[in-house]
PDB file of C-alpha atoms in Angstrom:
ATOM      1  CA  MET A   1     -53.962 -23.284 -61.252  1.00 45.00           C
ATOM      2  CA  GLN A   2     -52.722 -26.463 -59.583  1.00 43.00           C
ATOM      3  CA  ARG A   3     -49.087 -27.158 -59.320  1.00 45.00           C
ATOM      4  CA  ILE A   4     -47.710 -29.663 -61.951  1.00 44.00           C
ATOM      5  CA  LEU A   5     -47.207 -33.238 -60.352  1.00 40.00           C
ATOM      6  CA  THR A   6     -44.952 -35.212 -62.703  1.00 40.00           C
ATOM      7  CA  SER A   7     -44.978 -39.053 -63.458  1.00 39.00           C
ATOM      8  CA  PHE A   8     -42.588 -40.486 -65.974  1.00 36.00           C
ATOM      9  CA  PHE A   9     -43.266 -43.650 -68.168  1.00 36.00           C
ATOM     10  CA  SER A  10     -41.704 -45.707 -70.717  1.00 32.00           C
ATOM     11  CA  LEU A  11     -43.324 -46.133 -74.044  1.00 35.00           C
ATOM     12  CA  ILE A  12     -43.250 -48.688 -76.832  1.00 34.00           C
ATOM     13  CA  LEU A  13     -42.011 -47.210 -80.059  1.00 35.00           C
ATOM     14  CA  ILE A  14     -43.353 -48.327 -83.457  1.00 36.00           C
ATOM     15  CA  VAL A  15     -40.982 -46.892 -86.244  1.00 36.00           C
ATOM     16  CA  PHE A  16     -42.158 -45.809 -89.731  1.00 37.00           C
ATOM     17  CA  PHE A  17     -39.509 -45.173 -92.375  1.00 35.00           C
ATOM     18  CA  ASN A  18     -40.064 -42.859 -95.326  1.00 36.00           C
ATOM     19  CA  LEU A  19     -38.186 -42.989 -98.347  1.00 32.00           C
ATOM     20  CA  THR A  20     -36.696 -39.332 -98.311  1.00 36.00           C
ATOM     21  CA  GLY A  21     -33.751 -40.150 -96.150  1.00 40.00           C
ATOM     22  CA  GLU A  22     -33.981 -37.362 -93.905  1.00 45.00           C
ATOM     23  CA  ALA A  23     -37.020 -37.253 -91.608  1.00 51.00           C
ATOM     24  CA  LYS A  24     -38.210 -40.640 -90.228  1.00 61.00           C
ATOM     25  CA  SER A  25     -41.474 -40.782 -88.514  1.00 70.00           C
ATOM     26  CA  LYS A  26     -41.918 -42.673 -85.224  1.00 75.00           C
ATOM     27  CA  ARG A  27     -45.092 -43.212 -83.422  1.00 81.00           C
ATOM     28  CA  VAL A  28     -45.638 -44.078 -79.885  1.00 84.00           C
ATOM     29  CA  TYR A  29     -48.843 -45.689 -78.621  1.00 88.00           C
ATOM     30  CA  ARG A  30     -49.940 -45.747 -74.845  1.00 88.00           C
ATOM     31  CA  ASP A  31     -53.483 -47.125 -73.978  1.00 87.00           C
ATOM     32  CA  ASP A  32     -52.954 -48.188 -70.363  1.00 85.00           C
ATOM     33  CA  ILE A  33     -53.452 -44.782 -68.532  1.00 88.00           C
ATOM     34  CA  GLY A  34     -57.210 -45.387 -67.976  1.00 89.00           C
ATOM     35  CA  HIS A  35     -57.852 -42.487 -65.849  1.00 90.00           C
ATOM     36  CA  LEU A  36     -56.028 -39.184 -64.612  1.00 92.00           C
ATOM     37  CA  THR A  37     -57.203 -37.384 -61.569  1.00 93.00           C
ATOM     38  CA  ASP A  38     -55.687 -34.051 -60.756  1.00 94.00           C
ATOM     39  CA  SER A  39     -52.315 -35.123 -62.118  1.00 94.00           C
ATOM     40  CA  THR A  40     -49.853 -34.611 -64.812  1.00 94.00           C
ATOM     41  CA  ILE A  41     -47.766 -36.944 -66.948  1.00 93.00           C
ATOM     42  CA  PHE A  42     -44.764 -35.857 -69.147  1.00 92.00           C
ATOM     43  CA  LEU A  43     -44.067 -37.594 -72.566  1.00 89.00           C
ATOM     44  CA  ILE A  44     -40.235 -37.862 -72.433  1.00 78.00           C
ATOM     45  CA  ASN A  45     -38.516 -37.932 -75.550  1.00 70.00           C
ATOM     46  CA  SER A  46     -35.135 -36.496 -76.274  1.00 61.00           C
ATOM     47  CA  GLU A  47     -34.371 -37.260 -79.772  1.00 64.00           C
ATOM     48  CA  PRO A  48     -33.780 -34.523 -82.286  1.00 60.00           C
ATOM     49  CA  LYS A  49     -36.982 -34.010 -84.110  1.00 70.00           C
ATOM     50  CA  GLU A  50     -38.442 -31.588 -86.776  1.00 78.00           C
ATOM     51  CA  ARG A  51     -42.075 -31.775 -85.693  1.00 84.00           C
ATOM     52  CA  ASN A  52     -43.704 -33.323 -82.550  1.00 89.00           C
ATOM     53  CA  THR A  53     -47.398 -34.288 -82.523  1.00 93.00           C
ATOM     54  CA  VAL A  54     -49.564 -35.688 -79.680  1.00 95.00           C
ATOM     55  CA  GLU A  55     -53.001 -36.820 -79.844  1.00 96.00           C
ATOM     56  CA  VAL A  56     -55.077 -37.703 -76.523  1.00 96.00           C
ATOM     57  CA  CYS A  57     -58.455 -39.623 -76.620  1.00 96.00           C
ATOM     58  CA  PHE A  58     -60.122 -38.343 -73.651  1.00 95.00           C
ATOM     59  CA  SER A  59     -63.741 -37.991 -72.071  1.00 93.00           C
ATOM     60  CA  PHE A  60     -65.524 -36.886 -68.867  1.00 90.00           C
ATOM     61  CA  PRO A  61     -67.168 -39.978 -67.377  1.00 83.00           C
ATOM     62  CA  GLY A  62     -70.216 -40.069 -65.240  1.00 71.00           C
ATOM     63  CA  LYS A  63     -72.142 -36.965 -64.358  1.00 61.00           C
ATOM     64  CA  ASN A  64     -71.515 -34.144 -66.851  1.00 52.00           C
ATOM     65  CA  GLU A  65     -73.901 -31.397 -65.530  1.00 51.00           C
ATOM     66  CA  GLY A  66     -73.429 -28.225 -63.654  1.00 49.00           C
ATOM     67  CA  VAL A  67     -70.519 -27.237 -61.610  1.00 45.00           C
ATOM     68  CA  PHE A  68     -69.235 -30.822 -61.345  1.00 44.00           C
ATOM     69  CA  ALA A  69     -68.595 -31.068 -65.310  1.00 53.00           C
ATOM     70  CA  GLN A  70     -67.106 -27.568 -65.313  1.00 59.00           C
ATOM     71  CA  LYS A  71     -64.536 -28.347 -62.769  1.00 79.00           C
ATOM     72  CA  ARG A  72     -62.981 -31.126 -65.060  1.00 90.00           C
ATOM     73  CA  LYS A  73     -60.474 -30.207 -67.691  1.00 94.00           C
ATOM     74  CA  LEU A  74     -57.919 -31.683 -69.962  1.00 96.00           C
ATOM     75  CA  SER A  75     -54.732 -29.599 -70.732  1.00 97.00           C
ATOM     76  CA  LEU A  76     -51.896 -30.045 -73.161  1.00 97.00           C
ATOM     77  CA  ILE A  77     -48.871 -28.483 -72.066  1.00 97.00           C
ATOM     78  CA  TRP A  78     -45.675 -27.576 -73.860  1.00 96.00           C
ATOM     79  CA  ASN A  79     -42.598 -25.386 -73.665  1.00 95.00           C
ATOM     80  CA  TYR A  80     -42.470 -26.310 -69.968  1.00 94.00           C
ATOM     81  CA  GLN A  81     -39.545 -24.824 -68.063  1.00 93.00           C
ATOM     82  CA  SER A  82     -41.154 -24.682 -64.437  1.00 93.00           C
ATOM     83  CA  ASP A  83     -44.508 -24.516 -62.810  1.00 93.00           C
ATOM     84  CA  ASP A  84     -44.362 -20.840 -63.372  1.00 95.00           C
ATOM     85  CA  ASN A  85     -43.251 -21.026 -67.225  1.00 96.00           C
ATOM     86  CA  PHE A  86     -45.210 -22.853 -69.920  1.00 96.00           C
ATOM     87  CA  TYR A  87     -47.763 -22.962 -72.488  1.00 97.00           C
ATOM     88  CA  SER A  88     -51.112 -24.721 -72.202  1.00 97.00           C
ATOM     89  CA  ALA A  89     -54.197 -25.505 -74.207  1.00 97.00           C
ATOM     90  CA  THR A  90     -57.196 -26.522 -71.984  1.00 97.00           C
ATOM     91  CA  PHE A  91     -60.255 -28.225 -72.892  1.00 96.00           C
ATOM     92  CA  GLY A  92     -63.401 -28.354 -70.784  1.00 93.00           C
ATOM     93  CA  GLN A  93     -67.137 -28.703 -71.158  1.00 88.00           C
ATOM     94  CA  GLU A  94     -69.412 -25.482 -70.608  1.00 85.00           C
ATOM     95  CA  SER A  95     -73.198 -24.702 -70.900  1.00 79.00           C
ATOM     96  CA  GLU A  96     -74.656 -21.561 -71.858  1.00 73.00           C
ATOM     97  CA  ASN A  97     -77.163 -21.987 -69.177  1.00 65.00           C
ATOM     98  CA  MET A  98     -78.260 -24.586 -66.546  1.00 55.00           C
ATOM     99  CA  ASP A  99     -81.858 -25.283 -67.851  1.00 55.00           C
ATOM    100  CA  ASP A 100     -82.017 -28.901 -69.036  1.00 55.00           C
ATOM    101  CA  MET A 101     -84.865 -28.005 -71.238  1.00 59.00           C
ATOM    102  CA  VAL A 102     -82.876 -25.572 -73.215  1.00 59.00           C
ATOM    103  CA  ASP A 103     -79.353 -26.603 -72.166  1.00 62.00           C
ATOM    104  CA  THR A 104     -76.677 -25.719 -74.882  1.00 78.00           C
ATOM    105  CA  ARG A 105     -73.232 -27.447 -74.242  1.00 83.00           C
ATOM    106  CA  TYR A 106     -70.120 -26.808 -75.852  1.00 89.00           C
ATOM    107  CA  VAL A 107     -66.418 -27.506 -75.683  1.00 92.00           C
ATOM    108  CA  GLN A 108     -64.390 -24.500 -74.490  1.00 94.00           C
ATOM    109  CA  LEU A 109     -60.727 -24.284 -75.364  1.00 96.00           C
ATOM    110  CA  ILE A 110     -58.356 -21.797 -73.763  1.00 97.00           C
ATOM    111  CA  ILE A 111     -54.923 -21.227 -74.904  1.00 97.00           C
ATOM    112  CA  GLN A 112     -52.478 -19.502 -72.688  1.00 97.00           C
ATOM    113  CA  GLN A 113     -48.908 -18.628 -71.842  1.00 97.00           C
ATOM    114  CA  ILE A 114     -47.671 -18.766 -68.166  1.00 96.00           C
ATOM    115  CA  HIS A 115     -44.858 -16.510 -67.586  1.00 95.00           C
ATOM    116  CA  SER A 116     -43.391 -15.965 -64.236  1.00 95.00           C
ATOM    117  CA  GLY A 117     -46.458 -17.251 -62.686  1.00 94.00           C
ATOM    118  CA  LYS A 118     -48.590 -14.669 -64.625  1.00 96.00           C
ATOM    119  CA  SER A 119     -51.218 -15.863 -67.239  1.00 95.00           C
ATOM    120  CA  LYS A 120     -51.691 -14.385 -70.682  1.00 96.00           C
ATOM    121  CA  GLU A 121     -54.659 -15.690 -72.717  1.00 96.00           C
ATOM    122  CA  LEU A 122     -53.806 -16.333 -76.458  1.00 96.00           C
ATOM    123  CA  ALA A 123     -57.150 -17.666 -77.443  1.00 96.00           C
ATOM    124  CA  LYS A 124     -60.534 -18.567 -75.997  1.00 96.00           C
ATOM    125  CA  LEU A 125     -62.931 -20.553 -78.326  1.00 95.00           C
ATOM    126  CA  ARG A 126     -66.362 -22.080 -78.034  1.00 93.00           C
ATOM    127  CA  LEU A 127     -66.694 -25.368 -80.140  1.00 93.00           C
ATOM    128  CA  LYS A 128     -69.962 -26.990 -80.975  1.00 90.00           C
ATOM    129  CA  ASP A 129     -69.446 -28.601 -84.114  1.00 90.00           C
ATOM    130  CA  ASN A 130     -67.527 -31.875 -84.694  1.00 90.00           C
ATOM    131  CA  VAL A 131     -66.870 -32.397 -81.008  1.00 92.00           C
ATOM    132  CA  GLY A 132     -68.290 -34.850 -78.492  1.00 89.00           C
ATOM    133  CA  LEU A 133     -70.426 -33.507 -75.766  1.00 86.00           C
ATOM    134  CA  GLY A 134     -71.482 -35.083 -72.435  1.00 82.00           C
ATOM    135  CA  PRO A 135     -69.678 -38.339 -71.880  1.00 87.00           C
ATOM    136  CA  GLU A 136     -68.745 -38.702 -75.570  1.00 90.00           C
ATOM    137  CA  GLU A 137     -65.022 -39.003 -76.426  1.00 93.00           C
ATOM    138  CA  ASN A 138     -62.751 -36.301 -78.037  1.00 95.00           C
ATOM    139  CA  VAL A 139     -59.316 -36.399 -79.455  1.00 96.00           C
ATOM    140  CA  ALA A 140     -57.219 -33.420 -78.588  1.00 97.00           C
ATOM    141  CA  MET A 141     -54.215 -32.892 -80.496  1.00 96.00           C
ATOM    142  CA  ILE A 142     -51.141 -30.587 -80.323  1.00 96.00           C
ATOM    143  CA  SER A 143     -48.586 -30.424 -83.212  1.00 94.00           C
ATOM    144  CA  LEU A 144     -45.311 -28.432 -82.798  1.00 93.00           C
ATOM    145  CA  THR A 145     -42.407 -27.373 -84.905  1.00 89.00           C
ATOM    146  CA  ASP A 146     -39.602 -25.066 -83.732  1.00 88.00           C
ATOM    147  CA  GLN A 147     -41.511 -21.951 -84.924  1.00 92.00           C
ATOM    148  CA  THR A 148     -45.258 -22.956 -84.778  1.00 94.00           C
ATOM    149  CA  ALA A 149     -47.881 -24.576 -82.625  1.00 96.00           C
ATOM    150  CA  GLU A 150     -51.276 -26.148 -83.767  1.00 96.00           C
ATOM    151  CA  ILE A 151     -54.018 -27.023 -81.561  1.00 97.00           C
ATOM    152  CA  GLY A 152     -57.038 -29.145 -82.773  1.00 96.00           C
ATOM    153  CA  VAL A 153     -59.917 -31.321 -81.414  1.00 96.00           C
ATOM    154  CA  GLY A 154     -62.541 -33.501 -82.775  1.00 94.00           C
ATOM    155  CA  HIS A 155     -65.016 -36.206 -81.848  1.00 92.00           C
ATOM    156  CA  ARG A 156     -63.183 -38.984 -83.578  1.00 87.00           C
ATOM    157  CA  LYS A 157     -60.488 -37.249 -85.554  1.00 92.00           C
ATOM    158  CA  PRO A 158     -59.079 -33.638 -84.598  1.00 94.00           C
ATOM    159  CA  THR A 159     -59.388 -30.739 -86.703  1.00 94.00           C
ATOM    160  CA  VAL A 160     -56.869 -27.770 -86.409  1.00 95.00           C
ATOM    161  CA  ILE A 161     -58.705 -24.919 -84.923  1.00 95.00           C
ATOM    162  CA  TRP A 162     -55.827 -22.828 -83.796  1.00 97.00           C
ATOM    163  CA  ARG A 163     -52.380 -21.969 -85.087  1.00 96.00           C
ATOM    164  CA  GLY A 164     -49.655 -19.646 -83.460  1.00 94.00           C
ATOM    165  CA  GLU A 165     -46.267 -18.626 -84.619  1.00 93.00           C
ATOM    166  CA  LEU A 166     -44.252 -19.553 -81.519  1.00 92.00           C
ATOM    167  CA  ALA A 167     -40.548 -20.376 -80.705  1.00 91.00           C
ATOM    168  CA  ASN A 168     -40.840 -23.927 -79.399  1.00 91.00           C
ATOM    169  CA  ASP A 169     -38.241 -26.125 -77.624  1.00 89.00           C
ATOM    170  CA  LEU A 170     -38.794 -29.585 -79.299  1.00 85.00           C
ATOM    171  CA  THR A 171     -36.553 -31.127 -76.726  1.00 85.00           C
ATOM    172  CA  SER A 172     -38.938 -29.986 -73.966  1.00 89.00           C
ATOM    173  CA  PRO A 173     -41.555 -32.828 -73.024  1.00 89.00           C
ATOM    174  CA  ILE A 174     -45.317 -32.302 -73.940  1.00 94.00           C
ATOM    175  CA  ALA A 175     -47.321 -32.903 -70.822  1.00 95.00           C
ATOM    176  CA  ILE A 176     -51.023 -33.855 -70.277  1.00 96.00           C
ATOM    177  CA  ARG A 177     -52.718 -32.786 -67.180  1.00 96.00           C
ATOM    178  CA  ALA A 178     -56.171 -33.560 -65.810  1.00 95.00           C
ATOM    179  CA  ASP A 179     -58.286 -31.282 -63.514  1.00 94.00           C
ATOM    180  CA  GLY A 180     -60.673 -33.519 -61.803  1.00 92.00           C
ATOM    181  CA  ASN A 181     -61.380 -37.056 -63.146  1.00 91.00           C
ATOM    182  CA  VAL A 182     -60.633 -37.468 -66.967  1.00 94.00           C
ATOM    183  CA  SER A 183     -60.785 -40.645 -68.905  1.00 94.00           C
ATOM    184  CA  VAL A 184     -57.768 -41.144 -71.250  1.00 95.00           C
ATOM    185  CA  SER A 185     -58.262 -44.118 -73.528  1.00 94.00           C
ATOM    186  CA  GLU A 186     -55.287 -43.561 -75.732  1.00 94.00           C
ATOM    187  CA  ILE A 187     -52.145 -41.324 -76.309  1.00 94.00           C
ATOM    188  CA  VAL A 188     -50.465 -41.325 -79.662  1.00 93.00           C
ATOM    189  CA  GLU A 189     -47.275 -39.525 -80.079  1.00 90.00           C
ATOM    190  CA  GLU A 190     -45.638 -39.116 -83.463  1.00 88.00           C
ATOM    191  CA  HIS A 191     -42.483 -37.211 -84.259  1.00 78.00           C
ATOM    192  CA  ASN A 192     -40.306 -36.751 -87.255  1.00 74.00           C
ATOM    193  CA  VAL A 193     -36.950 -37.320 -86.301  1.00 68.00           C
ATOM    194  CA  ASP A 194     -34.046 -35.536 -88.127  1.00 68.00           C
ATOM    195  CA  ILE A 195     -31.875 -38.436 -88.900  1.00 75.00           C
ATOM    196  CA  LYS A 196     -29.571 -36.209 -90.931  1.00 77.00           C
ATOM    197  CA  ARG A 197     -28.579 -33.979 -87.956  1.00 76.00           C
ATOM    198  CA  GLU A 198     -27.884 -36.882 -85.906  1.00 81.00           C
ATOM    199  CA  LEU A 199     -25.208 -37.718 -88.434  1.00 90.00           C
ATOM    200  CA  ILE A 200     -23.565 -34.414 -88.822  1.00 90.00           C
ATOM    201  CA  THR A 201     -19.946 -33.906 -87.273  1.00 93.00           C
ATOM    202  CA  ASP A 202     -17.348 -31.323 -87.494  1.00 93.00           C
ATOM    203  CA  LEU A 203     -14.916 -33.827 -89.081  1.00 95.00           C
ATOM    204  CA  SER A 204     -13.278 -33.475 -92.521  1.00 94.00           C
ATOM    205  CA  GLU A 205     -10.835 -35.295 -94.536  1.00 94.00           C
ATOM    206  CA  THR A 206      -7.983 -32.921 -93.509  1.00 94.00           C
ATOM    207  CA  ILE A 207      -8.905 -33.641 -89.778  1.00 93.00           C
ATOM    208  CA  ILE A 208      -8.944 -37.375 -90.298  1.00 93.00           C
ATOM    209  CA  ALA A 209      -5.758 -37.376 -92.326  1.00 91.00           C
ATOM    210  CA  ALA A 210      -4.061 -35.350 -89.707  1.00 90.00           C
ATOM    211  CA  SER A 211      -5.223 -37.793 -86.973  1.00 88.00           C
ATOM    212  CA  ALA A 212      -3.517 -40.661 -88.492  1.00 80.00           C
ATOM    213  CA  SER A 213      -1.048 -41.865 -85.978  1.00 75.00           C
ATOM    214  CA  LYS A 214       0.200 -45.268 -84.399  1.00 77.00           C
ATOM    215  CA  ASP A 215      -3.280 -46.566 -85.000  1.00 88.00           C
ATOM    216  CA  LYS A 216      -2.995 -47.961 -88.552  1.00 89.00           C
ATOM    217  CA  HIS A 217      -6.684 -48.080 -88.886  1.00 94.00           C
ATOM    218  CA  VAL A 218      -7.126 -44.275 -88.862  1.00 95.00           C
ATOM    219  CA  GLY A 219      -6.943 -42.622 -92.178  1.00 94.00           C
ATOM    220  CA  ILE A 220      -8.611 -42.287 -95.550  1.00 96.00           C
ATOM    221  CA  TRP A 221     -10.024 -45.454 -97.176  1.00 96.00           C
ATOM    222  CA  LEU A 222     -10.948 -45.700-100.923  1.00 96.00           C
ATOM    223  CA  PRO A 223     -13.121 -48.034-102.819  1.00 95.00           C
ATOM    224  CA  LEU A 224     -11.662 -51.234-104.022  1.00 93.00           C
ATOM    225  CA  ASP A 225     -14.522 -53.586-105.274  1.00 93.00           C
ATOM    226  CA  ARG A 226     -17.957 -54.787-104.188  1.00 90.00           C
ATOM    227  CA  ASN A 227     -19.771 -58.014-104.430  1.00 89.00           C
ATOM    228  CA  MET A 228     -23.664 -57.225-104.480  1.00 83.00           C
ATOM    229  CA  ASP A 229     -26.815 -59.115-105.280  1.00 81.00           C
ATOM    230  CA  ASP A 230     -28.961 -56.685-107.005  1.00 76.00           C
ATOM    231  CA  ALA A 231     -32.205 -58.468-105.901  1.00 76.00           C
ATOM    232  CA  PHE A 232     -31.326 -57.351-102.258  1.00 79.00           C
ATOM    233  CA  ALA A 233     -29.147 -54.431-102.510  1.00 77.00           C
ATOM    234  CA  LYS A 234     -27.670 -51.568-104.941  1.00 79.00           C
ATOM    235  CA  ALA A 235     -24.633 -49.495-104.371  1.00 81.00           C
ATOM    236  CA  GLY A 236     -25.303 -45.867-103.343  1.00 87.00           C
ATOM    237  CA  GLY A 237     -21.924 -44.862-104.821  1.00 90.00           C
ATOM    238  CA  ARG A 238     -18.201 -45.227-104.847  1.00 93.00           C
ATOM    239  CA  TYR A 239     -17.596 -43.990-101.419  1.00 95.00           C
ATOM    240  CA  ARG A 240     -14.575 -42.273-100.054  1.00 96.00           C
ATOM    241  CA  LEU A 241     -14.314 -42.707 -96.345  1.00 97.00           C
ATOM    242  CA  GLY A 242     -12.524 -41.771 -93.367  1.00 96.00           C
ATOM    243  CA  LEU A 243     -12.058 -43.881 -90.281  1.00 96.00           C
ATOM    244  CA  ILE A 244     -11.307 -42.102 -86.957  1.00 95.00           C
ATOM    245  CA  GLU A 245     -11.423 -43.588 -83.278  1.00 94.00           C
ATOM    246  CA  ASP A 246     -14.808 -43.116 -81.680  1.00 94.00           C
ATOM    247  CA  PRO A 247     -14.297 -40.513 -78.817  1.00 91.00           C
ATOM    248  CA  GLN A 248     -17.163 -42.006 -76.878  1.00 90.00           C
ATOM    249  CA  LYS A 249     -15.789 -45.599 -76.849  1.00 92.00           C
ATOM    250  CA  THR A 250     -12.320 -47.051 -76.929  1.00 91.00           C
ATOM    251  CA  GLY A 251     -11.737 -49.473 -79.494  1.00 93.00           C
ATOM    252  CA  ASP A 252     -14.680 -48.409 -81.902  1.00 96.00           C
ATOM    253  CA  TYR A 253     -14.346 -46.289 -84.887  1.00 96.00           C
ATOM    254  CA  LEU A 254     -16.487 -43.723 -86.588  1.00 97.00           C
ATOM    255  CA  ILE A 255     -16.855 -44.240 -90.490  1.00 97.00           C
ATOM    256  CA  ILE A 256     -16.958 -40.909 -91.860  1.00 97.00           C
ATOM    257  CA  TYR A 257     -18.442 -39.938 -95.436  1.00 96.00           C
ATOM    258  CA  LEU A 258     -16.060 -37.837 -97.507  1.00 96.00           C
ATOM    259  CA  SER A 259     -17.365 -38.016-100.924  1.00 95.00           C
ATOM    260  CA  GLY A 260     -18.586 -40.308-103.732  1.00 94.00           C
ATOM    261  CA  ALA A 261     -22.431 -40.523-103.236  1.00 93.00           C
ATOM    262  CA  GLU A 262     -24.316 -41.199-106.227  1.00 93.00           C
ATOM    263  CA  VAL A 263     -27.755 -41.730-104.599  1.00 91.00           C
ATOM    264  CA  ASN A 264     -29.060 -39.052-102.580  1.00 90.00           C
ATOM    265  CA  SER A 265     -25.894 -37.126-103.409  1.00 90.00           C
ATOM    266  CA  THR A 266     -27.271 -33.882-102.300  1.00 90.00           C
ATOM    267  CA  GLY A 267     -28.150 -35.309 -98.608  1.00 89.00           C
ATOM    268  CA  TRP A 268     -24.734 -36.601 -97.832  1.00 94.00           C
ATOM    269  CA  LYS A 269     -22.027 -33.988 -96.866  1.00 94.00           C
ATOM    270  CA  GLU A 270     -18.408 -34.316 -96.024  1.00 96.00           C
ATOM    271  CA  GLY A 271     -18.023 -35.230 -92.299  1.00 96.00           C
ATOM    272  CA  MET A 272     -21.350 -37.027 -91.830  1.00 95.00           C
ATOM    273  CA  ILE A 273     -21.289 -40.280 -90.017  1.00 96.00           C
ATOM    274  CA  LYS A 274     -21.678 -43.324 -92.436  1.00 96.00           C
ATOM    275  CA  GLY A 275     -21.301 -46.031 -90.026  1.00 95.00           C
ATOM    276  CA  ARG A 276     -19.589 -47.498 -86.853  1.00 96.00           C
ATOM    277  CA  LEU A 277     -17.235 -50.194 -86.308  1.00 97.00           C
ATOM    278  CA  LYS A 278     -17.868 -51.674 -82.697  1.00 96.00           C
ATOM    279  CA  ALA A 279     -15.211 -53.535 -81.181  1.00 96.00           C
ATOM    280  CA  THR A 280     -15.524 -57.272 -80.446  1.00 96.00           C
ATOM    281  CA  PRO A 281     -13.226 -59.797 -78.540  1.00 95.00           C
ATOM    282  CA  PHE A 282     -11.571 -60.613 -81.911  1.00 95.00           C
ATOM    283  CA  LYS A 283      -8.690 -58.595 -83.195  1.00 92.00           C
ATOM    284  CA  ASN A 284      -9.436 -56.529 -86.203  1.00 94.00           C
ATOM    285  CA  HIS A 285     -13.121 -57.974 -86.305  1.00 96.00           C
ATOM    286  CA  PHE A 286     -15.977 -55.557 -85.594  1.00 97.00           C
ATOM    287  CA  ASP A 287     -19.839 -55.332 -85.501  1.00 97.00           C
ATOM    288  CA  LEU A 288     -21.028 -52.948 -88.140  1.00 96.00           C
ATOM    289  CA  VAL A 289     -23.534 -50.209 -88.000  1.00 95.00           C
ATOM    290  CA  TRP A 290     -23.971 -48.645 -91.633  1.00 95.00           C
ATOM    291  CA  TYR A 291     -26.264 -45.987 -92.776  1.00 93.00           C
ATOM    292  CA  ASP A 292     -27.284 -46.494 -96.443  1.00 91.00           C
ATOM    293  CA  SER A 293     -27.697 -44.017 -99.235  1.00 89.00           C
ATOM    294  CA  LYS A 294     -31.141 -43.106 -97.662  1.00 86.00           C
ATOM    295  CA  MET A 295     -29.728 -42.783 -94.328  1.00 87.00           C
ATOM    296  CA  GLU A 296     -31.398 -45.902 -93.064  1.00 85.00           C
ATOM    297  CA  LYS A 297     -29.593 -47.527 -90.222  1.00 88.00           C
ATOM    298  CA  ILE A 298     -28.529 -51.194 -91.139  1.00 91.00           C
ATOM    299  CA  ASP A 299     -26.880 -53.206 -88.341  1.00 90.00           C
ATOM    300  CA  ARG A 300     -28.515 -56.764 -88.229  1.00 91.00           C
ATOM    301  CA  ASP A 301     -26.028 -59.415 -88.503  1.00 93.00           C
ATOM    302  CA  CYS A 302     -23.567 -56.772 -90.285  1.00 95.00           C
ATOM    303  CA  HIS A 303     -19.919 -57.094 -89.480  1.00 96.00           C
ATOM    304  CA  ALA A 304     -16.515 -55.718 -90.775  1.00 97.00           C
ATOM    305  CA  ASP A 305     -12.841 -56.758 -90.642  1.00 96.00           C
ATOM    306  CA  ILE A 306      -9.494 -55.319 -91.512  1.00 96.00           C
ATOM    307  CA  SER A 307      -6.820 -57.526 -92.921  1.00 93.00           C
ATOM    308  CA  GLU A 308      -3.132 -57.156 -92.249  1.00 86.00           C
ATOM    309  CA  GLU A 309      -3.034 -55.855 -95.980  1.00 85.00           C
ATOM    310  CA  SER A 310      -5.098 -52.926 -94.792  1.00 91.00           C
ATOM    311  CA  ILE A 311      -8.414 -54.041 -96.514  1.00 95.00           C
ATOM    312  CA  LEU A 312     -11.495 -53.021 -94.968  1.00 96.00           C
ATOM    313  CA  THR A 313     -14.383 -55.309 -95.766  1.00 96.00           C
ATOM    314  CA  LEU A 314     -17.940 -54.442 -94.962  1.00 96.00           C
ATOM    315  CA  HIS A 315     -20.272 -57.556 -94.720  1.00 95.00           C
ATOM    316  CA  PHE A 316     -24.063 -57.469 -95.306  1.00 94.00           C
ATOM    317  CA  PRO A 317     -24.926 -61.269 -95.173  1.00 92.00           C
ATOM    318  CA  LEU A 318     -28.564 -60.772 -95.136  1.00 91.00           C
ATOM    319  CA  MET A 319     -28.415 -58.644 -98.405  1.00 90.00           C
ATOM    320  CA  LYS A 320     -25.603 -61.167 -99.753  1.00 90.00           C
ATOM    321  CA  SER A 321     -23.544 -58.147-100.229  1.00 92.00           C
ATOM    322  CA  SER A 322     -20.045 -56.983 -99.319  1.00 93.00           C
ATOM    323  CA  MET A 323     -17.919 -53.995 -99.991  1.00 94.00           C
ATOM    324  CA  ARG A 324     -14.152 -53.571 -99.750  1.00 96.00           C
ATOM    325  CA  PHE A 325     -11.787 -50.614 -99.324  1.00 96.00           C
ATOM    326  CA  TYR A 326      -8.247 -49.963 -99.279  1.00 95.00           C
ATOM    327  CA  LYS A 327      -6.180 -47.509 -97.335  1.00 94.00           C
ATOM    328  CA  GLU A 328      -4.810 -44.437 -99.059  1.00 89.00           C
TER     329      GLU A 328
END
């Protein structure tokens, strides 16, 4: 088996939001690969995710007969740790005999685990239905959770044909390897990002209250009033918030949810990040990042200010809305 040659590339993200407030689907398209020849590319994405799915539209161009065709393969690789430790699903074209008059071709799929350089075959399948043969295009698919792996293939749309119970590292990149010359017209990567996990911290009301010191902004903030245009926004609750210095950037603050959610109340837990105040050149004036009741990120033209009377105002001008809080 060839050693893995890596190449890295940037991808354009198109984001699709659902309404559940926890998992967001992000889809990545890549259509400028063209051809891969005896090489491997890694799809790099370090975001926390619940499921990672990759589809690859591929074909074997030109002559597709005999030994020449059998040397060309496309592999999807996951749980990659090194060239001697990974899983792979390899697609290739085979023939039951070499007589052109009765030649019966099929797509062969071999799924294996490579551990310490030794190969263990998990499945070997002959596929004749719903697959493109000769120079026709197929779509190979892999879909991973932290406990399962699904492999599929199809002429225009992949069908799941193998499912395994495997412990998968979703932070490890999925790779695409070509043996010989393989045409790749498009790669689509889709993953469900666990937004809720990104917002969880170890902070609590007790910790924030104990952190109040010379910084008069740090502490507990209670709802005062709000001015909202119902045509653009609706309040998700009467939030009790904590404000604490952001350990990653001096001058910034984390807005921590403590209680009071009325919309998605089971999703919000004490200690989750509700927003961020990002320092500007102006005293007590901040750029605002806010996560609404459905955990959607809002930051376009948003800002916040803290008055000398310890009034925190969050401004959402595009939604014609604002909320005010006072310090406990």
